[in-house]
Coordinates of C-alpha atoms in Angstrom, one line a residue:
Chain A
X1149 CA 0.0 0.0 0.0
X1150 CA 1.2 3.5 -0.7
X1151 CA 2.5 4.8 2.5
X1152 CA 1.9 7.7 4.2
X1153 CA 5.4 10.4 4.1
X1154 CA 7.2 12.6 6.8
X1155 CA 8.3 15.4 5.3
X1156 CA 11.2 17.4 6.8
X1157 CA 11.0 21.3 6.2
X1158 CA 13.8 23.3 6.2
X1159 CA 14.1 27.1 6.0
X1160 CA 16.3 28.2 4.7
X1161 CA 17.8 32.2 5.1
X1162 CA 20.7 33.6 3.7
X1163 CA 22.1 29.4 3.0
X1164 CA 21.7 28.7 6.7
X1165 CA 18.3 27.0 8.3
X1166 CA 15.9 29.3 10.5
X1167 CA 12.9 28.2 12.0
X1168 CA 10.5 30.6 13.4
X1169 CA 7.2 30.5 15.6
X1170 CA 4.6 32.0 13.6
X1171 CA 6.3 33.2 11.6
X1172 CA 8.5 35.6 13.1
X1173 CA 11.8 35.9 15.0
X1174 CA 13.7 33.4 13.0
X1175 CA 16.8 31.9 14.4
X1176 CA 18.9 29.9 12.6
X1177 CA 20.3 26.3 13.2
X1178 CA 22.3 24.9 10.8
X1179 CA 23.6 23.9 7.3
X1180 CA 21.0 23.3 5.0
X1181 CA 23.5 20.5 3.0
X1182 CA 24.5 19.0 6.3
X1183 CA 21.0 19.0 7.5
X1184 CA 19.4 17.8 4.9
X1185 CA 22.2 14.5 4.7
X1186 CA 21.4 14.1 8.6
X1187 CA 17.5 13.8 8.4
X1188 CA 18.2 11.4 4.7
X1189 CA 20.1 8.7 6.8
X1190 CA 17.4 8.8 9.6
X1191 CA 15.1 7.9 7.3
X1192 CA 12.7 11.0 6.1
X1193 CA 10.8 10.0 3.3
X1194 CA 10.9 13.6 1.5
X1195 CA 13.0 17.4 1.8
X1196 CA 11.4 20.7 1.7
X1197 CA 13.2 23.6 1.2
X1198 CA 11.8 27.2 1.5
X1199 CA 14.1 30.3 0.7
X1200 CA 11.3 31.8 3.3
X1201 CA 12.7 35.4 2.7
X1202 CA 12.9 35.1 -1.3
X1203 CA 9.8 36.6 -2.1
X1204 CA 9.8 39.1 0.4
X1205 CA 13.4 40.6 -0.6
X1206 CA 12.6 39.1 -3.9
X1207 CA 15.9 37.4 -4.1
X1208 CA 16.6 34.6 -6.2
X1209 CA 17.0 30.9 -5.4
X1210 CA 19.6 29.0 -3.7
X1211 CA 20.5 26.9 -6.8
X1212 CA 24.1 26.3 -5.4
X1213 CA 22.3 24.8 -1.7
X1214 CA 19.5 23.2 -4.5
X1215 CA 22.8 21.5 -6.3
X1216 CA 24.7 20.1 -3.0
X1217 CA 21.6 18.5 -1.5
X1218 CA 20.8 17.0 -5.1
X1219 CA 24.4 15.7 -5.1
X1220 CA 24.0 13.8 -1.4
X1221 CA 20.5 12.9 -1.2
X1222 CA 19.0 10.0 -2.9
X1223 CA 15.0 11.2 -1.6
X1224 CA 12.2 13.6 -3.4
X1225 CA 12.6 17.0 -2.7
X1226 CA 11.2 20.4 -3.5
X1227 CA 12.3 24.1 -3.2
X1228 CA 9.7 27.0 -3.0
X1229 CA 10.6 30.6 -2.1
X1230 CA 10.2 33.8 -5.1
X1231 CA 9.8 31.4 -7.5
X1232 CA 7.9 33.5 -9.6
X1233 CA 8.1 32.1 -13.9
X1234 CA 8.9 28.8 -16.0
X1235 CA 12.5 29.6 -16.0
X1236 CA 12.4 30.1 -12.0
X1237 CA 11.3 26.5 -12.6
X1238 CA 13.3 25.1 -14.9
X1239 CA 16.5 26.4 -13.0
X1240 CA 15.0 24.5 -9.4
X1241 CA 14.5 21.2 -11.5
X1242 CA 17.9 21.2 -13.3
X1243 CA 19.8 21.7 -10.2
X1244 CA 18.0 18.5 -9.3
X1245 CA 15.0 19.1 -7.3
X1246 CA 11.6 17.0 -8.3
X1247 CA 9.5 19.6 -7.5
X1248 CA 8.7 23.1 -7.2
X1249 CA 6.5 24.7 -4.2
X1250 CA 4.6 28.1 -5.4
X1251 CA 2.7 30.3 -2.8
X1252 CA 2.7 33.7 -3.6
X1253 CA 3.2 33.9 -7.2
X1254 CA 0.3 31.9 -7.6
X1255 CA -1.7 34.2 -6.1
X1256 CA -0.8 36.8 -8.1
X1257 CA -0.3 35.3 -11.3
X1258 CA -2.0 31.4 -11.1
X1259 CA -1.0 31.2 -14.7
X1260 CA 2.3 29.7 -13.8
X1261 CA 0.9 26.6 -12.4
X1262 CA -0.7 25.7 -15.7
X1263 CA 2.5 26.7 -17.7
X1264 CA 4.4 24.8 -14.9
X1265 CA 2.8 21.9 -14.9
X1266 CA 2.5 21.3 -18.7
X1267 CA 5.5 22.2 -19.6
X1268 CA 7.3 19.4 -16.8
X1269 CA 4.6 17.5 -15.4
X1270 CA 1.7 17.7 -12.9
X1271 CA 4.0 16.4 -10.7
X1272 CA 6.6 18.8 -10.2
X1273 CA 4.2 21.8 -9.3
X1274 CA 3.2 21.8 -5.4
X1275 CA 1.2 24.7 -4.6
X1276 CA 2.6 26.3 -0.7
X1277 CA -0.5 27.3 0.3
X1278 CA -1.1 29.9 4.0
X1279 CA -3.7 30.0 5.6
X1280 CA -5.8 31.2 8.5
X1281 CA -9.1 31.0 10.5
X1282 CA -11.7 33.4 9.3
X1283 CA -15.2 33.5 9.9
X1284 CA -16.2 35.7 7.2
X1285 CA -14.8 33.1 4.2
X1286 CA -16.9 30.4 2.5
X1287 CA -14.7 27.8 4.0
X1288 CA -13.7 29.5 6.8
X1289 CA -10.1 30.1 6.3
X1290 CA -8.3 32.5 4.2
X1291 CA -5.3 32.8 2.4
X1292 CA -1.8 34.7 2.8
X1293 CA 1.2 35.6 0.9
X1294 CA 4.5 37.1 1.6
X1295 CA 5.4 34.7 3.9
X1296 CA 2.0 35.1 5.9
X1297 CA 2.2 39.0 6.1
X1298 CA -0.7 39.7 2.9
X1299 CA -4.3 38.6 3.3
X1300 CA -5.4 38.2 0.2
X1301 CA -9.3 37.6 -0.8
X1302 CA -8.7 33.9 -1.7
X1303 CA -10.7 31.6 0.2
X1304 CA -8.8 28.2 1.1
X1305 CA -10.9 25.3 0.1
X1306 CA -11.6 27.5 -3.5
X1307 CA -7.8 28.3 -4.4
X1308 CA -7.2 24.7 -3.6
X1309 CA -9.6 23.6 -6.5
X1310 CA -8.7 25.9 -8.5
X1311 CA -5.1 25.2 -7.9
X1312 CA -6.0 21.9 -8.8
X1313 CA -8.2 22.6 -12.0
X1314 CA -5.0 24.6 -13.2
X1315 CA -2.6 21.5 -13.1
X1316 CA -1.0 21.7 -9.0
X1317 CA 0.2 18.1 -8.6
X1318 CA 0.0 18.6 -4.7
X1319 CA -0.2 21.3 -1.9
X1320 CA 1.0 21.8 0.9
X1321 CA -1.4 23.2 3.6
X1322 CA 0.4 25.5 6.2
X1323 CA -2.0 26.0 8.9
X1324 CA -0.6 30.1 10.0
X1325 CA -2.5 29.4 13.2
X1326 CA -1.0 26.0 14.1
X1327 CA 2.3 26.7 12.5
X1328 CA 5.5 27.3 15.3
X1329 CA 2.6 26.1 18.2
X1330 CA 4.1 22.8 18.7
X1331 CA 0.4 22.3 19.5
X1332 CA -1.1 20.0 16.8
X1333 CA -1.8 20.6 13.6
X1334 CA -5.0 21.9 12.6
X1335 CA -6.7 18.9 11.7
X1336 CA -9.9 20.7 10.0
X1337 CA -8.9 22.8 7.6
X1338 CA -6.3 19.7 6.5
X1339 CA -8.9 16.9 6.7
X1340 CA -11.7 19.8 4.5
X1341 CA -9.3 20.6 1.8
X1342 CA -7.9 16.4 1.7
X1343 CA -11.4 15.6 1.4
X1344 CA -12.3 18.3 -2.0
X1345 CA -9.1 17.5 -3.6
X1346 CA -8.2 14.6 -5.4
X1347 CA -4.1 15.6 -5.1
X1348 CA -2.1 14.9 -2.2
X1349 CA -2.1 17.4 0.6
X1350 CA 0.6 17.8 2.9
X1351 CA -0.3 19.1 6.3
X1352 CA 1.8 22.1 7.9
X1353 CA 2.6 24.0 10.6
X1354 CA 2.1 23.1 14.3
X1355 CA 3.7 19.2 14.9
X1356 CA 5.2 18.9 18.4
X1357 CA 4.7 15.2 19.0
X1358 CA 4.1 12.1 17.2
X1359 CA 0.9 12.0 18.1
X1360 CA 0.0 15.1 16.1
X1361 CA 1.1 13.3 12.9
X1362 CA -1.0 10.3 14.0
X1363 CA -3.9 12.6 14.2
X1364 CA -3.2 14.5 11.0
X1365 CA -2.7 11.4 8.9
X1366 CA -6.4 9.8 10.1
X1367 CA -8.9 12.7 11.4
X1368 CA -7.1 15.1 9.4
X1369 CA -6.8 12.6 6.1
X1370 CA -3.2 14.4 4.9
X1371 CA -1.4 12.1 3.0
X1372 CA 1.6 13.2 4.4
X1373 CA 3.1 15.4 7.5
X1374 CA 5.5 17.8 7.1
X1375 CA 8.0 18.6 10.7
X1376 CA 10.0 20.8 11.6
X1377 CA 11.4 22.0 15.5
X1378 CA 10.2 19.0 17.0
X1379 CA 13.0 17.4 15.4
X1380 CA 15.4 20.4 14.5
X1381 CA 16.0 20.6 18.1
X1382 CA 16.4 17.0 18.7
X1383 CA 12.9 16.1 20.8
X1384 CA 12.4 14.0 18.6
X1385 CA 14.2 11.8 16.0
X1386 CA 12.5 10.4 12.5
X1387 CA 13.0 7.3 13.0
X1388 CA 11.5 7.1 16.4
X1389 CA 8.3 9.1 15.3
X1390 CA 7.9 6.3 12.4
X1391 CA 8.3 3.8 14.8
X1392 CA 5.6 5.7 16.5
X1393 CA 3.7 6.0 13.9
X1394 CA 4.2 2.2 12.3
X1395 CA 3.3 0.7 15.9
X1396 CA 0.1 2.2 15.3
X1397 CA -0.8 0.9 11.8
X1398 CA 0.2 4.1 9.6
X1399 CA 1.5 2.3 6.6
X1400 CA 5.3 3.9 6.9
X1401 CA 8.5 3.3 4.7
X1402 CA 10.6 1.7 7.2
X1403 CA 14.5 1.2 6.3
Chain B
X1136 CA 31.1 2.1 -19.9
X1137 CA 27.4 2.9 -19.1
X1138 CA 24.8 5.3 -21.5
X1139 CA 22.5 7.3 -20.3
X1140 CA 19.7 8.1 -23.1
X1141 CA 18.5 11.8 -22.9
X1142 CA 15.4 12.2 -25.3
X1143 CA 14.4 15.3 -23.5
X1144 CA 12.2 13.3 -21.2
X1145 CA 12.8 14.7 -17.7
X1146 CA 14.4 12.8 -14.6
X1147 CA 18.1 12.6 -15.9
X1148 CA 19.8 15.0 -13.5
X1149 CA 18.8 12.8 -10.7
X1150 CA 20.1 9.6 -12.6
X1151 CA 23.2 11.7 -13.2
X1152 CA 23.5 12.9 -9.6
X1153 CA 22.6 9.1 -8.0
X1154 CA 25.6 7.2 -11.0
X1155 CA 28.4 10.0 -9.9
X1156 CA 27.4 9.4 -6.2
X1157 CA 28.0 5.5 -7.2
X1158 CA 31.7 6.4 -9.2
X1159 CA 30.7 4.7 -12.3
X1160 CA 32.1 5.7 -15.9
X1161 CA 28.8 6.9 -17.9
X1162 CA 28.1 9.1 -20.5
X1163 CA 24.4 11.2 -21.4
X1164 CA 23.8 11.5 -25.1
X1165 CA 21.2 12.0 -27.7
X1166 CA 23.2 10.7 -30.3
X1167 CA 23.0 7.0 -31.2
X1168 CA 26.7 6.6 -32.5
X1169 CA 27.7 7.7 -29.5
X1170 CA 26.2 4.3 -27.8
X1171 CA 28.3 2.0 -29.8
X1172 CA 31.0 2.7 -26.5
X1173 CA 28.7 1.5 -24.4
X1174 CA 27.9 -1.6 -22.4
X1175 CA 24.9 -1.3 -20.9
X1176 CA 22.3 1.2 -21.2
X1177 CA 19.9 3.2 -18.6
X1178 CA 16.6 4.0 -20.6
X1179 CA 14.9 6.6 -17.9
X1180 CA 11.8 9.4 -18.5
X1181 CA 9.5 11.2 -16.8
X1182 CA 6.8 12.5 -19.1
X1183 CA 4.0 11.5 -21.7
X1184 CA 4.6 7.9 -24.0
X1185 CA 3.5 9.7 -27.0
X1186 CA 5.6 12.3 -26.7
X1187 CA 8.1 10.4 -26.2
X1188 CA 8.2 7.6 -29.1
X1189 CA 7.8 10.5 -31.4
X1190 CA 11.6 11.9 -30.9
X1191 CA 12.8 8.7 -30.3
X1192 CA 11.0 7.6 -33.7
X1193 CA 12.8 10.9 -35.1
X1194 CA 16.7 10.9 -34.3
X1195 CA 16.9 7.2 -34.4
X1196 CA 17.5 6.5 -30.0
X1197 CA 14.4 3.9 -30.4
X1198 CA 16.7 1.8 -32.8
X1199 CA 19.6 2.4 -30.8
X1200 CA 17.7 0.7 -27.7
X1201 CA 16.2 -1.8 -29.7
X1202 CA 19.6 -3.0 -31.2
X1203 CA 21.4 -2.8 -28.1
X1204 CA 18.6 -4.7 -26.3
X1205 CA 19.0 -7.7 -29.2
X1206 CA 22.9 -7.3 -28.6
X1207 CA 22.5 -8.9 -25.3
X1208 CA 23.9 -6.5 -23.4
X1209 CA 22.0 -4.8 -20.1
X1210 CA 19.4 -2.3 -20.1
X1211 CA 17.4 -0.6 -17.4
X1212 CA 14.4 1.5 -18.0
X1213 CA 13.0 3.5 -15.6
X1214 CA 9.5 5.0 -15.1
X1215 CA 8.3 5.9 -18.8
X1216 CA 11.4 4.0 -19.8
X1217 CA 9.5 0.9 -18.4
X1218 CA 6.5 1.4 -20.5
X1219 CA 8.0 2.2 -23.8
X1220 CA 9.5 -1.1 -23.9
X1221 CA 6.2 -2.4 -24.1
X1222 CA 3.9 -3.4 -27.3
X1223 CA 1.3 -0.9 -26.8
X1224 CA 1.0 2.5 -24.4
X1225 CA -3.0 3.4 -24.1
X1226 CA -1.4 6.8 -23.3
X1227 CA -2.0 9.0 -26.5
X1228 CA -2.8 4.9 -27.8
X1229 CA 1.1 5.1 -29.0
X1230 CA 3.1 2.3 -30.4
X1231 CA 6.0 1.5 -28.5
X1232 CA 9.2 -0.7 -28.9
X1233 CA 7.8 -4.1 -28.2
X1234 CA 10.6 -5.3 -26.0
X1235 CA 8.2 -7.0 -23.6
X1236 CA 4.5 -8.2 -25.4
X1237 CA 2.1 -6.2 -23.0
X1238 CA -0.2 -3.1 -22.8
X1239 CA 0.6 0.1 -20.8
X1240 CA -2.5 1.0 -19.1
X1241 CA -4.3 3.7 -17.0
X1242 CA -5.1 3.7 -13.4
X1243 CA -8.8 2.9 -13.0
X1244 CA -10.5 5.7 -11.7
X1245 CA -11.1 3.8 -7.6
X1246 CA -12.4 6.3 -5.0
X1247 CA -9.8 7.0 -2.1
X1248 CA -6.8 6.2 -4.7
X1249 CA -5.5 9.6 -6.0
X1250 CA -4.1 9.2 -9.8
X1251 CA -0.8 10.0 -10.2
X1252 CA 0.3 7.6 -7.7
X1253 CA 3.0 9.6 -5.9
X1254 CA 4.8 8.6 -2.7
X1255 CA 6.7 5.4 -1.8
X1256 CA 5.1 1.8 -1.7
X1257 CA 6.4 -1.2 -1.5
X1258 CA 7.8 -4.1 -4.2
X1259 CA 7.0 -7.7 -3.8
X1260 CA 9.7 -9.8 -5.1
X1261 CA 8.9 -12.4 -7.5
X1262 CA 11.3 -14.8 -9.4
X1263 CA 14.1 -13.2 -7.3
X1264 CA 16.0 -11.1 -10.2
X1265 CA 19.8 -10.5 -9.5
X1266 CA 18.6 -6.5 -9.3
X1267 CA 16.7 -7.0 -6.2
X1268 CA 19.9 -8.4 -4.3
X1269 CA 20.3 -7.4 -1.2
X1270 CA 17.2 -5.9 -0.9
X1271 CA 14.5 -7.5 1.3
X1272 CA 11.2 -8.2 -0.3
X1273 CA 8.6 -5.7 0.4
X1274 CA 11.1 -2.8 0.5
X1275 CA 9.3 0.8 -0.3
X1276 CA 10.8 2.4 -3.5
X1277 CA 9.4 6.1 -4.7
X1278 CA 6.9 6.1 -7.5
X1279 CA 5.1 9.2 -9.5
X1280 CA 2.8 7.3 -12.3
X1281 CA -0.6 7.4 -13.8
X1282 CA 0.2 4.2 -16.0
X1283 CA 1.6 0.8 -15.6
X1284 CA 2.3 -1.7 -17.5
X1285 CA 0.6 -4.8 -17.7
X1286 CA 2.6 -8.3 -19.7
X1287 CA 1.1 -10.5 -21.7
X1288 CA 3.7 -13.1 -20.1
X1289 CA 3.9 -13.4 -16.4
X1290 CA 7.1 -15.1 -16.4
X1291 CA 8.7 -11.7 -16.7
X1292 CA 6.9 -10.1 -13.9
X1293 CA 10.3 -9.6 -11.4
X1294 CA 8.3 -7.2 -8.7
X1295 CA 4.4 -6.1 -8.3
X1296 CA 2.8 -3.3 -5.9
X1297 CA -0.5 -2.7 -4.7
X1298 CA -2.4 0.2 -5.3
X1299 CA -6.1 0.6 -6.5
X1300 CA -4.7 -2.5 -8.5
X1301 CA -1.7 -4.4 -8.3
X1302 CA 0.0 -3.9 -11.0
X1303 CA 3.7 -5.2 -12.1
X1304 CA 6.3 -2.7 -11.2
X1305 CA 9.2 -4.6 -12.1
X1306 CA 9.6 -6.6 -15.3
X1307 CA 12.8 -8.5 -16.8
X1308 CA 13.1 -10.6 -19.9
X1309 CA 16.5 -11.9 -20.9
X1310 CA 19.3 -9.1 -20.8
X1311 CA 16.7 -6.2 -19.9
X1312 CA 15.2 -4.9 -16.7
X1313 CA 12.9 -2.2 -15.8
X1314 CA 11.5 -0.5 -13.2
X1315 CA 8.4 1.4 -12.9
X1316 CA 9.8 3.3 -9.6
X1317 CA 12.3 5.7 -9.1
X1318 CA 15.6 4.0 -8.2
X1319 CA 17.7 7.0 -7.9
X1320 CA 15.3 8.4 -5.6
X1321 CA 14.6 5.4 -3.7
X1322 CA 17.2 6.4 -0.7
X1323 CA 19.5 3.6 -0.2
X1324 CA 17.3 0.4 -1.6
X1325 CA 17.4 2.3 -5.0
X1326 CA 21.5 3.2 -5.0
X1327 CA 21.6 -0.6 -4.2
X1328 CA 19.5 -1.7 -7.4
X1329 CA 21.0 0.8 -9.0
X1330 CA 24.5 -0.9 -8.5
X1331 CA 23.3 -4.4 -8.8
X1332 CA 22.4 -3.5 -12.2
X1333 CA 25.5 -1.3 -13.0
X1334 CA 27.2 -5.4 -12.5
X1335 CA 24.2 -6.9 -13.6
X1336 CA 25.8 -9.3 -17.0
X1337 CA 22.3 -10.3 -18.2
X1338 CA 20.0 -13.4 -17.3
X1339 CA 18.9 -14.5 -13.8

């Protein structure tokens, strides 16, 4: 059976690794290439990268971090951060990422999803998606850009369908209220949007224990859980949260 | 000396990245002279059949494969490289090379089965080929597919997976193997069938 994955997210600012809480006050903790090797032998399934300050400074990508990894790591993984056209793309993919994360960009232009995904593949293109409670949307959450600092008037559950309809192979679902809690992930909004799409959604933001990813993967129906502190500050290890997670019937790759 | 085919079909870098990592001698090229200094051949893709079987109809790589494939010597075909080798893609309904007698079919539309099928699952040994050595049965290797193929002959199923079906995701006959997964992505499992094929002479 198709297992479900653990995702490790990495942040990445000025080539190091930050992790914030809510978004703010970033500190960083490490080398993204030595990381990301570190987490590959323990076992995680998949690497995100986000260059979480690219599209607010509007800097370009780490292609040179992007290369490294690609060079050490024998797993999926995907960079996001300004990437903002098919050439922003193209440059992530031959550097040897799978895939490509898009969040703000989308927003503002969702063309580059459709040119995205038909010019490499439904599969490369993961729409980064941010968003928050509110009581005023259709689905009750709304979307954010610039790293979480723009509303926008996009309503979750609708940008994810659309996202879809243009050609998004997956999304990943940050949670802005969940996210640097350590609190649990916030299983509606993740189990809501799983339910509409018929892509895999990644749930975000808020993991603290391994029972939040137990909860995530079955109330919330993600088909994968994306981590970050509880393991960055050694809490946690992956290979004990699988174990976790596999002594509880999650089908798990287990090495 | 190992060739690498590049048709413009996606997923080399990572083969690249994944045969440097193992310190083999390769080369990438479009050209099919170029293969007649090579031993074995990696056959990889990521992308539509159709698409596909029209360049390597075009610049001549579909003979190249073919030929080598008769010359006994190894191939490995990877993703769409394992469904081109096949009679018959229903993708774009495209002719392919008709290395292995079979159809390359669709996911059926199953509720709670998301097509592409994305993520890692495992492969169920059968007929224990010499790539799977060293690697225990049922170990997860990383797929991204909407089709699979499907033999006419059993005999040359070498791994299945279950998904909304189970379908074969590892088929070998005579000198040639292929893989529906992702080896070079596959962590360490995939670098190992990776370099059990790089000494892989041909047969079982």
């Amino acid at each position: 059976m198709l297992e479900k994955r653990i995702i490790i997210c990495l942040d990445v600012r000025d080539g190091k690794i930050t992790k914030g809480i809510k978004f703010q006050e970033n500190i960083d903790i490490g080398d993204p290439v030595e990381m990301a090797k570190k987490y590959y032998d323990e076992g995680v399934d998949e690497l995100v990268f986000y260059d979480i300050t690219a599209s607010f400074e509007n800097r370009g990508i780490m292609i040179d971090v992007v290369r490294k990894v690609a060079e050490n790591i024998f797993i999926p993984f995907s960079v996001g951060g300004g990437i903002g056209s098919v050439e922003d793309i193209r440059r992530v993919l031959l550097a040897g990422a799978e895939k490509v994360s898009v969040n703000s960009q989308a927003v503002k232009n969702p063309d580059i999803i459709r040119q995205g995904a038909s010019l490499f593949g439904n599969q490369c293109i993961v729409l980064g998606m941010d968003a928050a409670r509110d009581d005023t949307m259709p689905s009750g959450y709304r979307v954010y850009i610039n790293g979480g600092r723009i509303p926008t008037d996009l309503d979750a559950l609708e940008w994810a369908k659309k996202a879809e309809d243009l050609g998004a192979g997956e999304i990943v679902l940050n949670s802005m209220d969940a996210d640097g809690t350590q609190q649990g992930y916030e299983l509606t909004v993740t189990r809501m949007i799983s339910e509409k799409v018929h892509i895999p959604v990644v749930a975000s933001g808020g993991a603290g224990k391994p029972v939040h990813l137990y909860d995530v993967l079955t109330k919330g129906k993600a088909d994968a859980a994306l981590i970050a502190s509880m393991v960055h500050y050694g809490d946690f290890t992956i290979s004990g949260i699988k174990k976790y997670l596999h002594e509880r019937n999650i089908c798990i790759r287990m090495e | 000396m190992t060739g690498i085919v590049d048709y413009n079909a996606g997923n080399l870098k990572s083969v690249e990245t994944a045969l440097r990592f193992l310190q083999v001698d390769f080369f990438i090229s479009c050209h099919p002279g170029d293969f007649k200094k090579a031993d074995r051949l990696i056959f990889p893709g990521v992308g539509d059949a159709q698409a596909a079987m029209k360049i390597l109809s075009s610049n001549g790589l579909g003979e190249t494969i073919t030929g080598f494939y008769r010359e006994g010597k190894p191939v490995l075909g990877i993703c769409l490289g394992c469904q081109i080798i096949f009679t018959h893609s229903e993708e774009g309904d495209t002719a392919c090379l008709d290395l292995i007698q079979g159809e390359v079919i669709r996911f059926p539309a199953v509720p709670g089965y998301k097509v592409p099928h994305m993520g890692w699952n495992q492969v169920i040994h059968l007929n224990r080929h010499p790539v799977f050595r060293n690697i225990p049965d049922n170990s997860s290797f990383y797929f991204v597919h909407s089709y699979f193929p499907k033999p006419d002959n059993n005999s040359c199923i070498a791994g299945e997976t279950e998904y909304s079906v189970r379908f074969s995701s590892a088929v070998g006959k005579n000198n040639l193997i292929a893989v529906q997964f992702h080896p070079e992505k596959s962590g360490k499992n995939g670098l190992t069938l990776l370099s059990n094929f790089l000494k892989w002479k041909g047969g079982q």
